[in-house]
Coordinates of C-alpha atoms and ligand atoms in Angstrom, one line a residue:
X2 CA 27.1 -45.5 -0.6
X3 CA 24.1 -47.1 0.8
X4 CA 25.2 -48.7 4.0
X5 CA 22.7 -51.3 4.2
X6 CA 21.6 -53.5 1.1
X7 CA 21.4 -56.8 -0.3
X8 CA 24.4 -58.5 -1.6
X9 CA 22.6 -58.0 -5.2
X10 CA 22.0 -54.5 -4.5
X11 CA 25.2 -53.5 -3.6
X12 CA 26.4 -54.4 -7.4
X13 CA 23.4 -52.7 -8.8
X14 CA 24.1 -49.7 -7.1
X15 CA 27.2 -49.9 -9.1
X16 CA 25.5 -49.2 -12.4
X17 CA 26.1 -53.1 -13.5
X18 CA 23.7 -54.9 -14.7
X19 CA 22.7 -58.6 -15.7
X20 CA 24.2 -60.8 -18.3
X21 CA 24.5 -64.7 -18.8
X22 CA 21.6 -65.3 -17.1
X23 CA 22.7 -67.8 -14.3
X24 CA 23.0 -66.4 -10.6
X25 CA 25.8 -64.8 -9.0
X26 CA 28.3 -62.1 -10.4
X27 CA 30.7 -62.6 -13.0
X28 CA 34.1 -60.8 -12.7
X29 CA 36.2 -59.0 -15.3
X30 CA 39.6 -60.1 -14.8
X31 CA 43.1 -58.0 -16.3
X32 CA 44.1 -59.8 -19.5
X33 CA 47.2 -61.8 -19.5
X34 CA 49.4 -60.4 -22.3
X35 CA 50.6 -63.7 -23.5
X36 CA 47.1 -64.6 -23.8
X37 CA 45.6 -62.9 -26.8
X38 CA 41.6 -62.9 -26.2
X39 CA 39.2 -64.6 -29.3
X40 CA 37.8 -62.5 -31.4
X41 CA 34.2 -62.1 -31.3
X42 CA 32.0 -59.9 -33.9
X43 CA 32.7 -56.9 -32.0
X44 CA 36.7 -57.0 -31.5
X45 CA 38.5 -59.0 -28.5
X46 CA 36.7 -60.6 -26.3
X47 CA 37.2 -60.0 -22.0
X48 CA 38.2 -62.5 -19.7
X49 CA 34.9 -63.5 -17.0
X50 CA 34.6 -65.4 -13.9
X51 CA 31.2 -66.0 -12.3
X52 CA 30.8 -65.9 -8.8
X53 CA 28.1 -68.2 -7.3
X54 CA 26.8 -68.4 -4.0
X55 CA 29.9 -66.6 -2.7
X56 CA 32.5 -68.3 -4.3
X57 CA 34.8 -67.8 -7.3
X58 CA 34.2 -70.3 -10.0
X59 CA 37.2 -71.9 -11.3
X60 CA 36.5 -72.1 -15.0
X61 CA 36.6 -68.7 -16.4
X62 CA 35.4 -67.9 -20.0
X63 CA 35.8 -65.1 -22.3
X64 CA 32.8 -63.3 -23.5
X65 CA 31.6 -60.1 -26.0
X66 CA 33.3 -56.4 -24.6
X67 CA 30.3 -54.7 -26.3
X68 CA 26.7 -57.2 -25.5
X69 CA 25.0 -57.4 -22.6
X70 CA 22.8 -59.3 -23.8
X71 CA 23.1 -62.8 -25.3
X72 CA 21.0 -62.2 -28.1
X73 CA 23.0 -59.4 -29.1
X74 CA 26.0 -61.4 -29.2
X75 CA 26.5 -65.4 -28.0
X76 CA 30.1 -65.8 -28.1
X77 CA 31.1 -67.9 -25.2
X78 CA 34.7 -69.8 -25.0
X79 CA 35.9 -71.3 -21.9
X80 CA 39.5 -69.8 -21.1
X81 CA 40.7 -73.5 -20.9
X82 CA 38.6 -74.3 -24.0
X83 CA 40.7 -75.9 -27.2
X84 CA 38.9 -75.2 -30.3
X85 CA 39.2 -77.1 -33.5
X86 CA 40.4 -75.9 -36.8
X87 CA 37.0 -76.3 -38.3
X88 CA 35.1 -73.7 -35.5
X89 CA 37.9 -72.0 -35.7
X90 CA 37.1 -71.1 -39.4
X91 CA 33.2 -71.5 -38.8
X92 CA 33.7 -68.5 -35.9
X93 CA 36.1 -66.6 -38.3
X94 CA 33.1 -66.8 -41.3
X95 CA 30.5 -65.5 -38.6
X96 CA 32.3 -62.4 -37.3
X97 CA 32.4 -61.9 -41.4
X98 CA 29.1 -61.7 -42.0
X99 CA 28.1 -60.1 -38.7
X100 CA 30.4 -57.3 -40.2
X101 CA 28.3 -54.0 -41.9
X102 CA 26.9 -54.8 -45.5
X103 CA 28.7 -51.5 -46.9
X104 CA 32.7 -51.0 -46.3
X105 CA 33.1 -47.6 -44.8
X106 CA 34.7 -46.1 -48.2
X107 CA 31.1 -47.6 -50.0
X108 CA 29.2 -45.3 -47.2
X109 CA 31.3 -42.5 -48.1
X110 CA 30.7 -42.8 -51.8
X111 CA 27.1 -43.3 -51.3
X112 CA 27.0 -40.0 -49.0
X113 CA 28.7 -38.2 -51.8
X114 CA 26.3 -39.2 -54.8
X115 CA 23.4 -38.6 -52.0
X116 CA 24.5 -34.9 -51.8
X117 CA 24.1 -34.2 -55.1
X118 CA 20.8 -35.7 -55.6
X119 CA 18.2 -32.8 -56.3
X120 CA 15.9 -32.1 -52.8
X121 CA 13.0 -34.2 -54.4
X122 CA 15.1 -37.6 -54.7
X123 CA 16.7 -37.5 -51.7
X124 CA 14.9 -40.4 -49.0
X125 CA 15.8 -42.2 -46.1
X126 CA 14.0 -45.5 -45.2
X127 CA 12.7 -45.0 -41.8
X128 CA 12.7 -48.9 -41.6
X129 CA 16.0 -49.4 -42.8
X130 CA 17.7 -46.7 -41.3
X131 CA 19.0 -45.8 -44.4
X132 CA 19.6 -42.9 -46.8
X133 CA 18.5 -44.2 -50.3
X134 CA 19.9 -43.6 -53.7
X135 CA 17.8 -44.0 -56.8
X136 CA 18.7 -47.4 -57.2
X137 CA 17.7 -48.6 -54.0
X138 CA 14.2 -47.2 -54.1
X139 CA 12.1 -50.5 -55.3
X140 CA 14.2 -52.2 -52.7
X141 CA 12.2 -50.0 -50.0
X142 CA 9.1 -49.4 -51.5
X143 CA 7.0 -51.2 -49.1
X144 CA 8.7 -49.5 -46.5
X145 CA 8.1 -46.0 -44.6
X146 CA 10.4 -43.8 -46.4
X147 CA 10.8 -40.3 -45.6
X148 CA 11.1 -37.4 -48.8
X149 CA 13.1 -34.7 -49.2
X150 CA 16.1 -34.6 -46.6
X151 CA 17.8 -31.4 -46.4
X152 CA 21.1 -30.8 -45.7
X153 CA 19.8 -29.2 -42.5
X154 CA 18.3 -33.1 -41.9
X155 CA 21.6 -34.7 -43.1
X156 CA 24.0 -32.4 -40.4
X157 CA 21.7 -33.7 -37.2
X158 CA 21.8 -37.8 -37.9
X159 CA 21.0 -38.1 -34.3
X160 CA 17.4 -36.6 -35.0
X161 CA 16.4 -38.3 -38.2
X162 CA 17.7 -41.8 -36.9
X163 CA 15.6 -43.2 -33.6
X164 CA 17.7 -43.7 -30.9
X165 CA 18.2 -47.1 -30.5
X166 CA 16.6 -47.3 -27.0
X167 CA 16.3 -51.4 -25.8
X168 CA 17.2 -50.7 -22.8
X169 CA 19.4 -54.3 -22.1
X170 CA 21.2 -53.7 -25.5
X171 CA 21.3 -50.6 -27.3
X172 CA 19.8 -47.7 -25.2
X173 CA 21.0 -44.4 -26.6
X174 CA 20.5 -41.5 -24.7
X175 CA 21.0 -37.9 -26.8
X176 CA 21.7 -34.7 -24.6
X177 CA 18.7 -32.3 -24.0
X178 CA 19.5 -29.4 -25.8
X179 CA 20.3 -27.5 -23.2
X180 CA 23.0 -30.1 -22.1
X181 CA 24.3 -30.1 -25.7
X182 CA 24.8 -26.4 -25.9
X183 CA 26.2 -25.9 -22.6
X184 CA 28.8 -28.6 -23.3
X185 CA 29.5 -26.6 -26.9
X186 CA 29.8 -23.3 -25.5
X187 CA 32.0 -24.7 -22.4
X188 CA 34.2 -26.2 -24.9
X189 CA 35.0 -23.5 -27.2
X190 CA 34.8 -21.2 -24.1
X191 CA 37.7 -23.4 -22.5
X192 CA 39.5 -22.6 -26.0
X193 CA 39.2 -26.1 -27.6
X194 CA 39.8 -26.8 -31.2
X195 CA 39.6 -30.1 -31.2
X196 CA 37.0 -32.9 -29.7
X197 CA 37.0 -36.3 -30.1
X198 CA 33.8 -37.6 -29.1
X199 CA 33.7 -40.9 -28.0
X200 CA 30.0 -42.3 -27.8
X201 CA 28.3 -38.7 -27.9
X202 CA 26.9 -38.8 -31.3
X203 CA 24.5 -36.0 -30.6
X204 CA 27.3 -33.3 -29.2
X205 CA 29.9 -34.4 -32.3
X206 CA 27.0 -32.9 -34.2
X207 CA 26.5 -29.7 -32.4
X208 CA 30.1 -28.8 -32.9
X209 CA 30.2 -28.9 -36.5
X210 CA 26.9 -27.6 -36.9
X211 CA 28.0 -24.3 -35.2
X212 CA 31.7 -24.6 -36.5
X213 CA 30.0 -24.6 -40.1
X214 CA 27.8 -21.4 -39.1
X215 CA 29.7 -19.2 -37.2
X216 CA 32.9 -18.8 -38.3
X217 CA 34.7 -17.7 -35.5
X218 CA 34.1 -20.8 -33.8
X219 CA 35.8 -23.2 -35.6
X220 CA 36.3 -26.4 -33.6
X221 CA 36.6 -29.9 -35.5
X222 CA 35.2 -33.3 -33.9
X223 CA 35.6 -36.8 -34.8
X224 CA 33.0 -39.4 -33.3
X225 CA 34.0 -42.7 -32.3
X226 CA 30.6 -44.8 -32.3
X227 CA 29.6 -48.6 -31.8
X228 CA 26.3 -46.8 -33.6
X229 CA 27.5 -47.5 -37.6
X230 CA 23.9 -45.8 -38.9
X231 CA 26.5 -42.8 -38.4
X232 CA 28.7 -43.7 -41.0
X233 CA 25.9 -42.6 -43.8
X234 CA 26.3 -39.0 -42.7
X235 CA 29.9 -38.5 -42.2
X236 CA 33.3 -38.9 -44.1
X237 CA 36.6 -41.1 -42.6
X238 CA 38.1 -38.3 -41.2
X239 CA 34.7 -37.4 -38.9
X240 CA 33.4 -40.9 -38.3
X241 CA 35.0 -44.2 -36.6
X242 CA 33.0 -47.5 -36.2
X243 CA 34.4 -48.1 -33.0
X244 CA 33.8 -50.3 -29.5
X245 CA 35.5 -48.7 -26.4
X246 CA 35.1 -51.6 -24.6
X247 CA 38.0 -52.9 -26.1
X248 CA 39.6 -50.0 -28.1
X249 CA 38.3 -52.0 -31.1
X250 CA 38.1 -50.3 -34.7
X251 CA 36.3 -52.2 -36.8
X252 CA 38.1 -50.9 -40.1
X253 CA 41.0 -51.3 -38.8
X254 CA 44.6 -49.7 -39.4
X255 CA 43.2 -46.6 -41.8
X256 CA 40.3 -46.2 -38.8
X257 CA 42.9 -45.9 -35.8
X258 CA 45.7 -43.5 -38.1
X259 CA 42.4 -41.3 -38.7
X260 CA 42.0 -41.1 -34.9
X261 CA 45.8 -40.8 -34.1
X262 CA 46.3 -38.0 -36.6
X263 CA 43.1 -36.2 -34.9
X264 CA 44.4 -36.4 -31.1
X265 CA 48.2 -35.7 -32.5
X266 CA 47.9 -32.5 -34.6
X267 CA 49.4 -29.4 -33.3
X268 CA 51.7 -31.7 -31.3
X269 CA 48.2 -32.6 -29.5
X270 CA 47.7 -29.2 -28.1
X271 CA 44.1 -27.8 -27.9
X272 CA 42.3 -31.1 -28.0
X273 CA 39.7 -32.8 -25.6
X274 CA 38.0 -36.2 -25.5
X275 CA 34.4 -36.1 -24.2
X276 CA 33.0 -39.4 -24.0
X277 CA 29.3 -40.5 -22.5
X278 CA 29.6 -44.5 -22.2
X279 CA 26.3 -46.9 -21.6
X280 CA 26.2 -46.4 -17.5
X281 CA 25.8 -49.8 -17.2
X282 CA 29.2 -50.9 -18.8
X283 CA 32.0 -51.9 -16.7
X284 CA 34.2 -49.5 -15.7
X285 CA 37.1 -50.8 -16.0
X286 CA 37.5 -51.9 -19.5
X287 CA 36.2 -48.2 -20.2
X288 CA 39.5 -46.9 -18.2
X289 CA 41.7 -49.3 -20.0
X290 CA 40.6 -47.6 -23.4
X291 CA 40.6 -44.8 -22.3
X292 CA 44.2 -45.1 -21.1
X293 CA 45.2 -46.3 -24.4
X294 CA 43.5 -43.3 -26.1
X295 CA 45.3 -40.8 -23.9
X296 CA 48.7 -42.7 -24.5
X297 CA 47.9 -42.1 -28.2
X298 CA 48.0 -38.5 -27.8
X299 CA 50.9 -38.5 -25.8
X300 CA 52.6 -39.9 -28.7
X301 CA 52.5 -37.3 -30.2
X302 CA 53.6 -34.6 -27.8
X303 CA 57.1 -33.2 -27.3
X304 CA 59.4 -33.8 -24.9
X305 CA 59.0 -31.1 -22.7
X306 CA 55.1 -31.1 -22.8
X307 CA 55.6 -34.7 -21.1
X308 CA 53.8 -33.9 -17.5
X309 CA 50.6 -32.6 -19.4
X310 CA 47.3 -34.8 -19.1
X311 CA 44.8 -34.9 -21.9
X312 CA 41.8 -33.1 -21.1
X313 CA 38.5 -35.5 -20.6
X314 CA 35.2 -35.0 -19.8
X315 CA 34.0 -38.9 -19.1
X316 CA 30.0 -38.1 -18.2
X317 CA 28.4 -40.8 -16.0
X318 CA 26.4 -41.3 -12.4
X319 CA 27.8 -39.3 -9.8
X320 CA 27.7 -42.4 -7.2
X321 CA 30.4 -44.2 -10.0
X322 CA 32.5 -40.9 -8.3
X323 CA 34.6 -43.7 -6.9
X324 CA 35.4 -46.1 -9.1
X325 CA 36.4 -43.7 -12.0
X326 CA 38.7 -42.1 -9.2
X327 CA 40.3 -45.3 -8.9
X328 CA 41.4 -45.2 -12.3
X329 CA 41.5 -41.7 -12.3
X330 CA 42.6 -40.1 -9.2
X331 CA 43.1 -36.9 -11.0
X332 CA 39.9 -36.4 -11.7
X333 CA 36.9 -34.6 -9.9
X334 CA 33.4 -34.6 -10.6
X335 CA 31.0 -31.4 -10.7
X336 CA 27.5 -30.3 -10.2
X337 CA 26.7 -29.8 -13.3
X338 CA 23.2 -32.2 -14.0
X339 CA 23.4 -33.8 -17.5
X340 CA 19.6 -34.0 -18.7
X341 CA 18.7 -36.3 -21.6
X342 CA 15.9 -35.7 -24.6
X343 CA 14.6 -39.4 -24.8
X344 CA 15.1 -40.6 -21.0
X345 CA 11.9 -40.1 -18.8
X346 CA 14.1 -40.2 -15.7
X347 CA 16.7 -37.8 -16.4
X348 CA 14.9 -35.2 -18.6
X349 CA 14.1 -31.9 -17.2
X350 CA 10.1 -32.1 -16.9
X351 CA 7.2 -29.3 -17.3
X352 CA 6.5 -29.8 -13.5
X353 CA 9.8 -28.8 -12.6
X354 CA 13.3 -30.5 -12.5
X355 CA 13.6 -34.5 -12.2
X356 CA 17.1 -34.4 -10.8
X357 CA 19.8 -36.1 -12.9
X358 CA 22.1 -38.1 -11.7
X359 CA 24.6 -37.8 -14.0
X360 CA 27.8 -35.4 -14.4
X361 CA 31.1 -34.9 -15.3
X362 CA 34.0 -36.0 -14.0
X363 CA 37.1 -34.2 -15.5
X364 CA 41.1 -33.0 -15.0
X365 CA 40.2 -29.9 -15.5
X366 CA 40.5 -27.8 -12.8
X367 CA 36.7 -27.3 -12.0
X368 CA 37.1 -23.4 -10.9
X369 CA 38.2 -23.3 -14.8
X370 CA 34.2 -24.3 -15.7
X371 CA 31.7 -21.9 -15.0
X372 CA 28.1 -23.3 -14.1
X373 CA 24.8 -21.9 -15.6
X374 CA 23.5 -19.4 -12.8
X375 CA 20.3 -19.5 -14.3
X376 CA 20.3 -23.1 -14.1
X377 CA 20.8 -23.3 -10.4
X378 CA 24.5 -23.3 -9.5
X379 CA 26.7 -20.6 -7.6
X380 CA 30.1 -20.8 -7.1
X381 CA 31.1 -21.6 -3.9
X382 CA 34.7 -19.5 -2.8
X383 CA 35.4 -21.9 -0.3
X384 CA 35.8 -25.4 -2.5
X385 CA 36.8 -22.8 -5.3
X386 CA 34.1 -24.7 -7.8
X387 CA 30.5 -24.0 -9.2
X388 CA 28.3 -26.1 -7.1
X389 CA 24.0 -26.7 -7.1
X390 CA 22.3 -24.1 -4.8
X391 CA 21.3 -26.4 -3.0
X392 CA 24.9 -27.8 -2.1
X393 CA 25.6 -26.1 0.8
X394 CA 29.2 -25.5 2.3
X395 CA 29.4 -27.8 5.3
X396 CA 31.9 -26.0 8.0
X397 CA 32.9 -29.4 9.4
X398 CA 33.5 -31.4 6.3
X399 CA 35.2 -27.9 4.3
X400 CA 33.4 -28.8 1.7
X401 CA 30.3 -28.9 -0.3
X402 CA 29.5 -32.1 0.3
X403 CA 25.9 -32.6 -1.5
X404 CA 26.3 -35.4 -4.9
X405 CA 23.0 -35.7 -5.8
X406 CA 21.8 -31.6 -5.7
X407 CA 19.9 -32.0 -3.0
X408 CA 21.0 -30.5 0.6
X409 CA 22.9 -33.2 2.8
X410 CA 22.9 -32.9 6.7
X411 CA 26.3 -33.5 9.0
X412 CA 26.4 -36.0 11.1
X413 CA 28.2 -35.4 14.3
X414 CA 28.7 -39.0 14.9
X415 CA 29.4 -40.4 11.3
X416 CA 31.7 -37.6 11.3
X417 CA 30.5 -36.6 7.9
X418 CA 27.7 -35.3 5.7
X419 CA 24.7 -37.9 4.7
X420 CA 21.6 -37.9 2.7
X421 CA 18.8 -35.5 3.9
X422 CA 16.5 -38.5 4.6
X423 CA 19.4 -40.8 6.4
X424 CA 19.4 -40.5 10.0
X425 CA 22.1 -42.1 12.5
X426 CA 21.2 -45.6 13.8
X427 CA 22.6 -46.3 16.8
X428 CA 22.9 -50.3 16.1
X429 CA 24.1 -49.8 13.0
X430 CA 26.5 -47.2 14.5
X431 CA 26.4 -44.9 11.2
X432 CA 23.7 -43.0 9.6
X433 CA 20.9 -44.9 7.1
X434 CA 17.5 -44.9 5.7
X435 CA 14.6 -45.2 8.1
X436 CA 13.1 -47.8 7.4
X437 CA 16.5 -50.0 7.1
X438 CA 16.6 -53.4 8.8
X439 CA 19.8 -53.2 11.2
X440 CA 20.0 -57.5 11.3
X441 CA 19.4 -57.5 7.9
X442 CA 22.0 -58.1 5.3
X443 CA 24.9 -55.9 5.4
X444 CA 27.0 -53.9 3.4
X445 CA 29.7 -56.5 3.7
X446 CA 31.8 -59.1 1.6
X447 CA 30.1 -60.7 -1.5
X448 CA 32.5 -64.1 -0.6
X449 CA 31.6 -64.9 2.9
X450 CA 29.1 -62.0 3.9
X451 CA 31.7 -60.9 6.4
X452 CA 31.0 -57.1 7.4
X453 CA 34.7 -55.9 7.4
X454 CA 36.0 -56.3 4.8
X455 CA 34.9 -56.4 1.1
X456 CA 34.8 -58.9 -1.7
X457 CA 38.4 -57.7 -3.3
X458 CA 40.0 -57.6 0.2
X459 CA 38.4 -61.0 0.8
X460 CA 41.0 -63.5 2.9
X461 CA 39.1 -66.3 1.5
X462 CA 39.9 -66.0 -2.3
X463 CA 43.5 -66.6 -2.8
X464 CA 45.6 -63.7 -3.5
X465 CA 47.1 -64.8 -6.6
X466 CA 43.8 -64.8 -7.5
X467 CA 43.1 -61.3 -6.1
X468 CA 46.3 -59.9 -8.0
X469 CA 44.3 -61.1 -11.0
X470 CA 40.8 -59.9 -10.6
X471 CA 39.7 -56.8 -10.9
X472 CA 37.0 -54.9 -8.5
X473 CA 34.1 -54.7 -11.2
X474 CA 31.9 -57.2 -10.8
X475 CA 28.1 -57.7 -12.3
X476 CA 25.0 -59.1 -10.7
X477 CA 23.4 -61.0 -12.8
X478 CA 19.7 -61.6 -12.9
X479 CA 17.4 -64.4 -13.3
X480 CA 14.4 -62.4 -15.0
X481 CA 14.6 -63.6 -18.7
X482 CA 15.8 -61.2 -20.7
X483 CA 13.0 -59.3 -22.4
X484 CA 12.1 -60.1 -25.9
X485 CA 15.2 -58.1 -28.1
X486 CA 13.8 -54.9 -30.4
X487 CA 12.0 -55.8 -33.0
X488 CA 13.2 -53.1 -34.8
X489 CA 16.9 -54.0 -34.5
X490 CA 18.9 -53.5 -38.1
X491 CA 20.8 -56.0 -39.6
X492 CA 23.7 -53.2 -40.1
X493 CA 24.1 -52.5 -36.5
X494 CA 23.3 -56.2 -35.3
X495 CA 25.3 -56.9 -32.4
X496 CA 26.2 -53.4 -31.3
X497 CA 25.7 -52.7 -27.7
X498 CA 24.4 -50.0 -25.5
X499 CA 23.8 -49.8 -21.8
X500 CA 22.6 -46.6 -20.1
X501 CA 21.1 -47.6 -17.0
X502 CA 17.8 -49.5 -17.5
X503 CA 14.8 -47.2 -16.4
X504 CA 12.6 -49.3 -14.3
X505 CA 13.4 -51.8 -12.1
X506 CA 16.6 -51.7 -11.6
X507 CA 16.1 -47.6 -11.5
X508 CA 13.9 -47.6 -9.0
X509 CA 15.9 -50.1 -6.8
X510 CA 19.0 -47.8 -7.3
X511 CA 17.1 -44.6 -5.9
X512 CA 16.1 -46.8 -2.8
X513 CA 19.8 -47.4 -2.4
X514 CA 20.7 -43.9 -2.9
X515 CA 17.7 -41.8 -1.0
Ligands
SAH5 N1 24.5 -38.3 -24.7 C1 25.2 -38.7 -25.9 C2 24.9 -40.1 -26.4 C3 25.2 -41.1 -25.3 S1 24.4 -42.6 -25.5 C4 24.8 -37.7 -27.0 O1 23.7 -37.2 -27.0 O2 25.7 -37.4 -27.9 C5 25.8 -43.7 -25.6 C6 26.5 -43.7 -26.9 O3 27.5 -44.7 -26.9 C7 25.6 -44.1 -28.1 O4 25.8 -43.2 -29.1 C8 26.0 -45.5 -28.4 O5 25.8 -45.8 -29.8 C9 27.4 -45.5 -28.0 N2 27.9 -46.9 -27.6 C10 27.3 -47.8 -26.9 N3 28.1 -48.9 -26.8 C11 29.3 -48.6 -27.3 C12 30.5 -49.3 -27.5 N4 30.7 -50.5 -27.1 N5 31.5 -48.6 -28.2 C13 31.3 -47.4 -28.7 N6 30.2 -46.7 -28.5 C14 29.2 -47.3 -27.9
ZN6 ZN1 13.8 -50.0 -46.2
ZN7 ZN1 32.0 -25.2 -0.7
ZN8 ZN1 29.7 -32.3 6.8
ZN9 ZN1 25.5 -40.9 11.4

């Protein structure tokens, strides 16, 4: 990463993002077992500790998996925090109500009568987010309600519902349609039958759209979604109101046997999870779920078939390489570009490409997944993988060495490949931006600013404490929080999305990674 940045930009760079509003980072730490977290609107809560001024608070609190932003979702308990019988009951009556007005079986009996409306009587309140029976009509009247939804209209929810874009909460981002397809022909080339997609509402769609036209290709999905709008358009066994933040199903038992009987047919063989979290989530709670969903396909499989990993494709920024390697050494990451319909930064423009950063990172060996050759990528012999054109082979490192697509220099002294516009500084004694400030502050401990070591390595938190903490940790941000969407429904009140905000803290991550 960047070698030279503030203390606040270092966690930036990290995809995290501001919460709490108070200075200083907050820290997830590992649950304790014997410690079952509260329960908060959105499932069990995680365990936080701020960090201020360099040093570890001692009074940690638990706090919503899913929100980001306060607004969104207020719970706050101190870990040390007693609560009386009567908040006890008041918090118990508010994650009630914060729950969906329809159960998911209403949905699916409202989707059925829906169907077999006639063309003319079939509406969806653009408002509401809603698809409306004939009963519901005077309710909407005032509102803007679109006519006439075809079935063509009812198998792409992701186009007839906005994406729910505030940036600090929500912030959906649907695959370009180029992404979508390439993922949907790469699957069923890879001989998938099964996907569960967790958090890519958009692809779960593609798949059955062509599974229901073409025959041949007949691959099922399930989506897993914090997003309940979804739950109009599909039945139990396609849709699950879910948080992967904390593996949380918000109908509960029937919900999870849905998804366990989905990862565990065919003794699990032929299956896939793709998922496409909010990039400013914390990674490690995302591992953690996803560990639980792999070890619920495992379940299922035989003896024998005991060594085999589940196949993932986890899509996120290429300089999160790292920490999803941590959790995932297996894993690699490829070339492949993911562009996005509704994200000005990552969408593939008229004046030419606006390089994405984000990819996949997969188990799958990567010579297994052929790269679009009119897109840009060649496969390189060498690294035995599809890399960008640009990506050169580097003869030193062995290697194509490029992450961000564009064509990375070696560097004799660094004794590796760097950013085209990095060059070596011979104060610094490693290659960085031009314009960097060598006394400035360094790329070194978040505790005591010391250069050699970082925070989690840090000889001045105690190490029972270390054993505890985990390495992600958020900056958090003094800017007030920006006025929440207006638009926000009361059915998916509370439900939190994160893809990397696009402006300021954007443009502050492409300083640290030019
Ligand atoms: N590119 C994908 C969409 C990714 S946007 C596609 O086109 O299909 C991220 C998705 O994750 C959104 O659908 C959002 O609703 C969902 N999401 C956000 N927070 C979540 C959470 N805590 N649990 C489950 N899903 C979540
Ligand atoms: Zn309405
Ligand atoms: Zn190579
Ligand atoms: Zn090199
Ligand atoms: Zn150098």
């Amino acid at each position: 990463m960047a070698p030279l940045r503030k203390p606040g930009e270092a966690v930036e760079a990290e995809g995290s993002a501001g919460r709490r509003g108070s200075l200083g980072v907050e820290v997830m730490l590992s649950p304790d077992p014997a410690a079952p977290a509260p329960l908060c609107p959105h499932g069990p809560t995680l365990l936080f500790v701020k960090v201020n001024q360099g040093r570890e608070e001692t009074r940690r609190f638990y706090a919503c998996s899913a929100c980001r932003d306060r607004k969104d979702c207020n719970f706050f308990q101190w870990e040390d925090e007693k609560l009386s019988g009567a908040r006890l009951a008041a918090r118990e009556a508010h994650n009630q109500r914060c729950q969906p007005p329809l159960t998911r079986m209403q949905c699916v009996e409202r989707y059925l009568k829906f169907i077999e409306l006639p063309l003319s009587q079939r509406k969806f309140c653009q408002r509401c987010q809603q698809l409306l029976l004939p009963d519901d009509w005077g309710e909407h009247c005032e509102h803007q309600v679109l006519g006439d939804i075809s079935v063509t209209q009812l198998k792409r929810p992701s186009q007839l519902l906005y994406p729910l874009e505030n940036k600090k909460t929500y912030a959906q981002y649907l695959f370009a349609d180029r992404s979508c397809r390439f993922f949907v022909d790469l699957l069923s080339s890879l001989g998938f039958r099964r996907v569960l997609c967790v958090g890519t509402p958009r692809l779960h769609e593609l798949i059955r759209l062509k599974a229901s036209d073409d025959k041949k290709s007949n691959i099922k999905s399930i989506l897993l979604d914090i997003d309940f709008r979804y739950s109009q358009f599909y039945m139990e066994d396609s849709f699950c109101h879910y948080n992967m933040f904390n593996h949380h199903f918000f109908d509960g038992k029937a919900a999870l046997e849905e998804c366990r009987a989905f990862l565990q047919e065919d003794e699990g063989e032929g299956v896939i999870m793709v998922t496409d979290p909010p990039f400013g989530g914390l990674v490690e709670p995302l591992a953690i779920t996803f560990k639980k969903l792999i070890a619920l396909w495992k379940e299922g499989q035989s003896q024998d078939d005991s060594h085999k990993e589940l196949p993932i494709f986890w899509i996120f920024p290429y300089f999160f390489e790292s920490r999803i390697r941590q959790f995932f050494p297996s894993f690699c990451m490829l070339d492949y570009q993911v562009d996005y319909d509704n994200h000005a930064l990552y969408k593939h423009g008229k004046t030419g490409r606006k390089q994405s950063p984000v990819r996949i990172f997969t188990n799958i060996p990567p010579n297994k997944i052929i790269l679009p050759t009119e897109e840009g990528y060649r496969f390189c012999p060498l690294c035995q993988r599809y890399v960008s054109l640009e990506n050169q082979h580097c003869e030193h490192c062995d290697s194509c060495t490029s992450k961000d697509g564009r064509k990375w220099n070696h560097c004799f002294l660094c004794k590796k490949c760097v950013k085209p516009s990095w060059i070596h500084c011979s104060i610094c004694n490693h290659c960085a931006v031009p314009d960097h400030s060598c006394e400035g502050p360094k790329d070194g401990c978040f505790i005591c600013g010391e250069l050699d070591h970082k925070r989690t390595t840090c000889p001045n938190i105690s190490l029972s404490k270390r054993a505890n903490n985990t390495l992600f940790f958020r900056a958090v941000r003094k800017q007030k929080q920006r006025k929440s969407n207006k638009m926000k429904l009361e059915t998916t009140k509370g439900q939190s999305m994160n893809h990397t905000s696009v402006t300021r803290k954007k443009k502050r991550r492409e300083r640290a990674h030019q």
